[in-house]
Amino acid sequence: MPEPFREDDLLAYIRDQSRMLGPRVRTGPGDDLAVLDFHGHGLLVGVDQVIEGVHFSKGTAPELVGRKAVVRNISDVAGMAARPLAMVASCVLPPDVSPEFARRLVDAVRRTALQFNAPLVGGDTALHRGPGPLTVSVTVLAEPVSQAMHPVLRSGGHANDRLFVTGSLGGSLLPDGTGKHLDFEPRLDEAEALHATLGGELHAMMDLSDGLARDAARLAEASGLQAVIDVAALPCNPGCGWREAMCDGEDYELLLAVGGTRAVPAVVGRGRTRISQVGVLRAMPLPNAPRVVCMLSDVELSLDGAAGFHDATRVFEAR
Ligand SMILES: [Mg+2]
């Protein structure tokens, strides 16, 4: 049997192969954005794409596709507590695309980018030779909010930090392809407010795109720790339980690790977005322990690949 492809294995391989990138790379692959040294100033860069059939369904309005391609990247900027600077975009169009659809798509990318003060300054377009999914890839450039406020990385978590999330989780991508994932507001303003309020106690942060289970594992691994999630404390969207909040993904909320006993505001930003404590970081109990465990009525569950949560006696199938 050939070895199955796992995206996380490929990402780990890329990180392993990216250790000698030179002194101008402050943060390389493995965070929401890379951080470069640009003549003594921080310059952030990252890329994210949306693909028909994966990130949106066929028939989705081009306005929503273009917007999502941009705001996914803005959400990564928020994850670093940085400020967007500019964007470039490339798209691969199906051969039967109409000129009107293509114009509406690029208009949406340009308009949304401008809305976040990240003007679209270049790009590339291509046509599939045969049938192929519409794909829009956006590269974002960003800068620290000020030279005194460094980007917040995933790797800064300490043991005993409290973990918080903004907003509520689960059910963003509905079975028919609609849902919050097409019109979410990236938590840019909230991230900046949290950074200003918490200062150096905001140890680590990232945006939640692949579900709290996978993303908390990434933050914990980058920090060399284990995340313990109290599932009873998860802020779940209507119709969702803790499994959906842990696993659904496409939430585009923030996950943050806060040190000390510093009070964290209950709401933050112009939209007064709710902040909920959902767990803590702790030292790894064993070297090969899972990076995330869930506490459910004093039972400790770990996520077993994509299959579900389990402990020695019980198995919960995740969706
Ligand atoms: Mg991200």
Short mmCIF file of C-alpha atoms and ligand atoms in Angstrom, two decimals:
data_model
loop_
_atom_site.label_atom_id
_atom_site.label_comp_id
_atom_site.label_asym_id
_atom_site.label_seq_id
_atom_site.Cartn_x
_atom_site.Cartn_y
_atom_site.Cartn_z
CA MET A 1 0.00 0.00 0.00
CA PRO A 2 1.47 3.40 -0.93
CA GLU A 3 1.83 5.83 1.95
CA PRO A 4 -1.23 8.15 2.09
CA PHE A 5 -0.61 11.87 1.57
CA ARG A 6 -1.07 13.99 4.68
CA GLU A 7 -0.93 17.77 4.39
CA ASP A 8 0.56 18.17 7.88
CA ASP A 9 3.43 15.80 6.94
CA LEU A 10 4.25 17.93 3.89
CA LEU A 11 4.15 21.13 5.99
CA ALA A 12 6.49 19.54 8.55
CA TYR A 13 8.85 18.53 5.72
CA ILE A 14 8.84 22.10 4.37
CA ARG A 15 9.58 23.49 7.83
CA ASP A 16 12.42 20.99 8.31
CA GLN A 17 13.96 21.96 4.98
CA SER A 18 13.73 25.70 5.73
CA ARG A 19 16.23 26.13 8.53
CA MET A 20 19.03 27.97 6.68
CA LEU A 21 17.23 30.93 5.14
CA GLY A 22 19.71 33.65 6.03
CA PRO A 23 19.79 36.46 8.56
CA ARG A 24 17.08 38.53 6.91
CA VAL A 25 14.41 35.90 7.60
CA ARG A 26 13.18 36.52 11.14
CA THR A 27 10.35 33.96 10.92
CA GLY A 28 10.22 31.39 8.11
CA PRO A 29 7.60 28.79 7.14
CA GLY A 30 5.25 27.65 9.90
CA ASP A 31 3.50 30.80 11.09
CA ASP A 32 0.52 32.72 9.68
CA LEU A 33 2.96 34.93 7.78
CA ALA A 34 6.73 35.01 7.33
CA VAL A 35 8.60 37.94 8.89
CA LEU A 36 11.53 39.46 6.98
CA ASP A 37 14.05 42.05 8.01
CA PHE A 38 13.57 44.96 5.61
CA HIS A 39 16.42 47.35 6.39
CA GLY A 40 15.82 47.03 10.11
CA HIS A 41 12.02 47.03 9.87
CA GLY A 42 9.72 44.03 9.94
CA LEU A 43 8.03 43.11 6.66
CA LEU A 44 5.46 40.31 6.67
CA VAL A 45 4.43 38.21 3.69
CA GLY A 46 2.16 35.22 3.11
CA VAL A 47 0.00 33.56 0.48
CA ASP A 48 -3.34 31.80 0.61
CA GLN A 49 -5.68 30.48 -2.07
CA VAL A 50 -9.30 29.55 -2.63
CA ILE A 51 -10.19 26.66 -4.94
CA GLU A 52 -13.59 25.80 -6.37
CA GLY A 53 -14.82 22.60 -4.79
CA VAL A 54 -12.56 23.02 -1.76
CA HIS A 55 -13.04 26.52 -0.35
CA PHE A 56 -16.24 27.43 -2.16
CA SER A 57 -18.76 25.48 -4.21
CA LYS A 58 -19.41 25.77 -7.94
CA GLY A 59 -21.99 28.49 -8.61
CA THR A 60 -20.81 30.79 -5.79
CA ALA A 61 -21.07 34.45 -6.84
CA PRO A 62 -17.71 35.87 -8.02
CA GLU A 63 -18.10 38.71 -5.50
CA LEU A 64 -18.03 36.18 -2.65
CA VAL A 65 -15.13 34.19 -4.15
CA GLY A 66 -12.99 37.30 -4.63
CA ARG A 67 -13.81 38.59 -1.17
CA LYS A 68 -12.98 35.28 0.51
CA ALA A 69 -9.64 35.05 -1.32
CA VAL A 70 -8.69 38.42 0.16
CA VAL A 71 -10.09 38.13 3.69
CA ARG A 72 -8.44 34.72 4.29
CA ASN A 73 -5.16 36.57 3.94
CA ILE A 74 -6.32 39.51 6.07
CA SER A 75 -7.19 36.95 8.76
CA ASP A 76 -3.56 35.77 8.67
CA VAL A 77 -2.43 39.39 9.10
CA ALA A 78 -4.74 39.60 12.13
CA GLY A 79 -3.19 36.37 13.46
CA MET A 80 0.16 38.19 13.63
CA ALA A 81 -1.38 41.42 15.09
CA ALA A 82 0.01 43.24 12.06
CA ARG A 83 -1.39 45.73 9.53
CA PRO A 84 -1.97 44.97 5.81
CA LEU A 85 0.17 46.88 3.31
CA ALA A 86 -0.55 45.60 -0.22
CA MET A 87 -1.61 42.54 -2.18
CA VAL A 88 -0.89 40.74 -5.44
CA ALA A 89 -3.25 38.09 -6.79
CA SER A 90 -3.25 35.39 -9.42
CA CYS A 91 -6.20 33.45 -10.75
CA VAL A 92 -6.63 30.38 -12.92
CA LEU A 93 -9.94 30.53 -14.75
CA PRO A 94 -11.94 27.73 -16.36
CA PRO A 95 -11.79 27.89 -20.19
CA ASP A 96 -15.53 28.61 -20.47
CA VAL A 97 -15.48 31.57 -18.05
CA SER A 98 -17.51 34.57 -19.19
CA PRO A 99 -15.84 38.00 -19.48
CA GLU A 100 -18.46 39.36 -17.09
CA PHE A 101 -17.71 36.72 -14.43
CA ALA A 102 -13.97 37.38 -14.71
CA ARG A 103 -14.44 41.14 -14.35
CA ARG A 104 -16.74 40.73 -11.34
CA LEU A 105 -14.15 38.46 -9.74
CA VAL A 106 -11.21 40.83 -10.15
CA ASP A 107 -13.38 43.77 -9.10
CA ALA A 108 -14.22 41.92 -5.88
CA VAL A 109 -10.56 41.19 -5.16
CA ARG A 110 -9.56 44.80 -5.82
CA ARG A 111 -12.47 46.31 -3.84
CA THR A 112 -12.00 44.06 -0.82
CA ALA A 113 -8.24 44.58 -0.76
CA LEU A 114 -8.77 48.34 -0.76
CA GLN A 115 -11.34 48.04 2.02
CA PHE A 116 -8.53 46.71 4.25
CA ASN A 117 -6.01 49.32 3.11
CA ALA A 118 -4.04 46.71 1.17
CA PRO A 119 -4.27 47.90 -2.46
CA LEU A 120 -4.01 45.23 -5.15
CA VAL A 121 -0.77 46.21 -6.88
CA GLY A 122 -0.26 43.39 -9.35
CA GLY A 123 -1.00 39.84 -10.36
CA ASP A 124 -1.38 37.26 -13.06
CA THR A 125 -4.21 35.45 -14.84
CA ALA A 126 -4.25 32.15 -16.74
CA LEU A 127 -6.83 29.85 -18.31
CA HIS A 128 -7.08 26.10 -17.76
CA ARG A 129 -6.56 24.21 -21.06
CA GLY A 130 -9.29 21.75 -20.11
CA PRO A 131 -11.85 21.54 -17.33
CA GLY A 132 -10.34 22.74 -14.06
CA PRO A 133 -11.43 24.49 -10.89
CA LEU A 134 -11.46 28.28 -10.57
CA THR A 135 -8.53 29.12 -8.26
CA VAL A 136 -7.64 32.50 -6.79
CA SER A 137 -4.34 32.90 -4.96
CA VAL A 138 -3.56 36.08 -3.02
CA THR A 139 -0.20 37.17 -1.60
CA VAL A 140 -0.37 39.72 1.18
CA LEU A 141 2.33 42.07 2.42
CA ALA A 142 1.95 43.49 5.91
CA GLU A 143 3.85 45.52 8.46
CA PRO A 144 3.97 45.71 12.25
CA VAL A 145 1.44 48.16 13.72
CA SER A 146 4.41 50.14 15.05
CA GLN A 147 8.12 49.45 15.40
CA ALA A 148 7.54 48.96 19.12
CA MET A 149 4.84 46.32 18.51
CA HIS A 150 6.41 43.21 17.08
CA PRO A 151 4.32 40.64 15.23
CA VAL A 152 2.83 38.00 17.56
CA LEU A 153 4.08 34.53 16.60
CA ARG A 154 2.69 31.06 17.26
CA SER A 155 5.86 30.02 18.98
CA GLY A 156 5.76 32.38 21.99
CA GLY A 157 3.46 30.37 24.25
CA HIS A 158 4.61 29.58 27.83
CA ALA A 159 3.50 26.79 30.15
CA ASN A 160 0.45 27.90 32.18
CA ASP A 161 -0.61 30.50 29.60
CA ARG A 162 -4.37 30.73 29.25
CA LEU A 163 -5.85 30.10 25.79
CA PHE A 164 -8.63 32.33 24.49
CA VAL A 165 -10.64 32.51 21.28
CA THR A 166 -12.57 35.39 19.75
CA GLY A 167 -16.18 35.01 18.62
CA SER A 168 -17.75 31.56 18.33
CA LEU A 169 -16.80 28.36 16.53
CA GLY A 170 -18.28 25.66 14.30
CA GLY A 171 -20.71 25.40 11.41
CA SER A 172 -19.08 28.06 9.24
CA LEU A 173 -19.22 25.97 6.05
CA LEU A 174 -22.73 24.58 5.56
CA PRO A 175 -23.30 21.39 3.52
CA ASP A 176 -24.69 23.42 0.58
CA GLY A 177 -21.50 25.52 0.48
CA THR A 178 -23.02 28.66 2.02
CA GLY A 179 -22.32 30.01 5.49
CA LYS A 180 -20.17 32.39 7.48
CA HIS A 181 -16.99 31.32 5.63
CA LEU A 182 -18.14 33.44 2.68
CA ASP A 183 -18.78 36.68 4.54
CA PHE A 184 -16.80 36.62 7.80
CA GLU A 185 -15.11 39.74 9.14
CA PRO A 186 -11.40 39.10 9.76
CA ARG A 187 -10.42 39.98 13.35
CA LEU A 188 -7.92 42.67 12.38
CA ASP A 189 -9.25 45.36 14.69
CA GLU A 190 -9.62 42.87 17.57
CA ALA A 191 -6.03 41.64 17.15
CA GLU A 192 -4.65 45.16 17.26
CA ALA A 193 -6.74 46.02 20.33
CA LEU A 194 -5.64 42.83 22.12
CA HIS A 195 -1.99 43.53 21.29
CA ALA A 196 -2.31 47.09 22.60
CA THR A 197 -4.15 45.99 25.78
CA LEU A 198 -2.12 42.90 26.67
CA GLY A 199 1.29 44.06 25.46
CA GLY A 200 4.02 41.55 26.24
CA GLU A 201 1.56 39.21 27.97
CA LEU A 202 0.09 38.34 24.56
CA HIS A 203 2.59 35.52 24.13
CA ALA A 204 1.26 33.76 21.02
CA MET A 205 -1.55 34.14 18.51
CA MET A 206 -2.83 32.73 15.21
CA ASP A 207 -6.00 32.74 13.19
CA LEU A 208 -8.27 29.69 13.19
CA SER A 209 -8.76 28.38 9.66
CA ASP A 210 -8.49 24.60 9.99
CA GLY A 211 -10.43 24.09 13.22
CA LEU A 212 -9.37 24.58 16.85
CA ALA A 213 -8.16 20.96 17.15
CA ARG A 214 -5.59 21.28 14.34
CA ASP A 215 -4.72 24.92 14.89
CA ALA A 216 -4.27 24.69 18.69
CA ALA A 217 -1.97 21.72 17.99
CA ARG A 218 0.08 23.94 15.67
CA LEU A 219 0.37 26.73 18.25
CA ALA A 220 1.23 24.21 20.98
CA GLU A 221 3.83 22.48 18.80
CA ALA A 222 5.43 25.77 17.75
CA SER A 223 5.67 26.67 21.46
CA GLY A 224 6.93 23.19 22.47
CA LEU A 225 3.89 22.63 24.70
CA GLN A 226 0.54 20.84 24.96
CA ALA A 227 -2.83 22.61 24.69
CA VAL A 228 -5.57 21.48 27.06
CA ILE A 229 -9.02 22.50 25.83
CA ASP A 230 -12.01 22.61 28.21
CA VAL A 231 -14.78 21.63 25.81
CA ALA A 232 -17.52 22.88 28.15
CA ALA A 233 -16.07 26.39 27.78
CA LEU A 234 -16.10 26.44 23.96
CA PRO A 235 -18.23 29.22 22.45
CA CYS A 236 -20.23 27.21 19.91
CA ASN A 237 -22.27 28.63 17.06
CA PRO A 238 -26.03 27.80 17.02
CA GLY A 239 -26.58 24.17 16.02
CA CYS A 240 -23.01 23.21 16.90
CA GLY A 241 -21.59 21.20 19.78
CA TRP A 242 -18.01 20.90 20.96
CA ARG A 243 -17.00 18.45 18.20
CA GLU A 244 -18.03 20.94 15.50
CA ALA A 245 -16.34 23.78 17.40
CA MET A 246 -13.13 21.71 17.55
CA CYS A 247 -13.12 20.27 14.03
CA ASP A 248 -15.27 22.12 11.49
CA GLY A 249 -12.71 24.78 10.55
CA GLU A 250 -13.19 27.91 8.42
CA ASP A 251 -13.91 29.94 11.57
CA TYR A 252 -11.39 32.75 10.94
CA GLU A 253 -11.39 33.66 14.61
CA LEU A 254 -8.25 34.26 16.71
CA LEU A 255 -6.59 31.83 19.12
CA LEU A 256 -4.35 33.54 21.68
CA ALA A 257 -2.10 32.50 24.56
CA VAL A 258 -1.94 35.02 27.38
CA GLY A 259 0.52 34.92 30.24
CA GLY A 260 0.38 35.89 33.87
CA THR A 261 -2.82 36.81 35.62
CA ARG A 262 -3.40 39.80 33.35
CA ALA A 263 -7.14 40.44 32.98
CA VAL A 264 -8.36 39.79 29.45
CA PRO A 265 -11.30 41.95 28.35
CA ALA A 266 -14.61 40.13 27.87
CA VAL A 267 -15.18 41.97 24.58
CA VAL A 268 -12.72 43.67 22.26
CA GLY A 269 -12.57 45.92 19.21
CA ARG A 270 -15.03 48.23 17.55
CA GLY A 271 -17.46 45.34 17.07
CA ARG A 272 -17.21 44.41 20.79
CA THR A 273 -16.30 40.84 19.81
CA ARG A 274 -16.56 38.33 22.64
CA ILE A 275 -13.41 36.70 24.06
CA SER A 276 -13.68 33.29 25.76
CA GLN A 277 -11.11 31.34 27.74
CA VAL A 278 -11.07 27.81 26.33
CA GLY A 279 -8.04 26.19 27.93
CA VAL A 280 -4.40 26.40 28.93
CA LEU A 281 -0.95 25.50 27.67
CA ARG A 282 1.12 23.08 29.73
CA ALA A 283 4.40 21.22 29.46
CA MET A 284 4.26 18.01 27.43
CA PRO A 285 3.56 15.20 29.93
CA LEU A 286 5.51 12.76 27.69
CA PRO A 287 7.67 13.50 24.65
CA ASN A 288 5.24 11.81 22.25
CA ALA A 289 2.03 13.03 23.93
CA PRO A 290 -0.62 14.60 21.67
CA ARG A 291 -0.30 18.36 21.17
CA VAL A 292 -3.99 18.89 22.01
CA VAL A 293 -6.16 17.17 24.57
CA CYS A 294 -9.80 17.95 25.38
CA MET A 295 -11.19 17.84 28.91
CA LEU A 296 -14.76 16.50 28.93
CA SER A 297 -16.23 15.89 32.41
CA ASP A 298 -12.77 15.06 33.80
CA VAL A 299 -12.08 12.63 30.93
CA GLU A 300 -9.08 13.57 28.83
CA LEU A 301 -9.60 12.96 25.12
CA SER A 302 -7.11 13.26 22.32
CA LEU A 303 -7.77 13.70 18.64
CA ASP A 304 -6.84 10.57 16.73
CA GLY A 305 -5.90 11.85 13.29
CA ALA A 306 -9.02 12.82 11.41
CA ALA A 307 -10.97 9.89 12.86
CA GLY A 308 -12.22 11.24 16.15
CA PHE A 309 -11.53 11.83 19.83
CA HIS A 310 -10.63 8.91 21.99
CA ASP A 311 -9.35 7.80 25.33
CA ALA A 312 -8.70 4.27 26.50
CA THR A 313 -12.37 3.39 26.85
CA ARG A 314 -14.41 5.71 24.66
CA VAL A 315 -14.39 6.82 21.05
CA PHE A 316 -16.15 9.95 19.83
CA GLU A 317 -16.42 10.21 16.09
CA ALA A 318 -15.66 13.73 14.95
CA ARG A 319 -17.58 15.01 11.99
MG MG B 1 -3.53 31.37 9.48
#
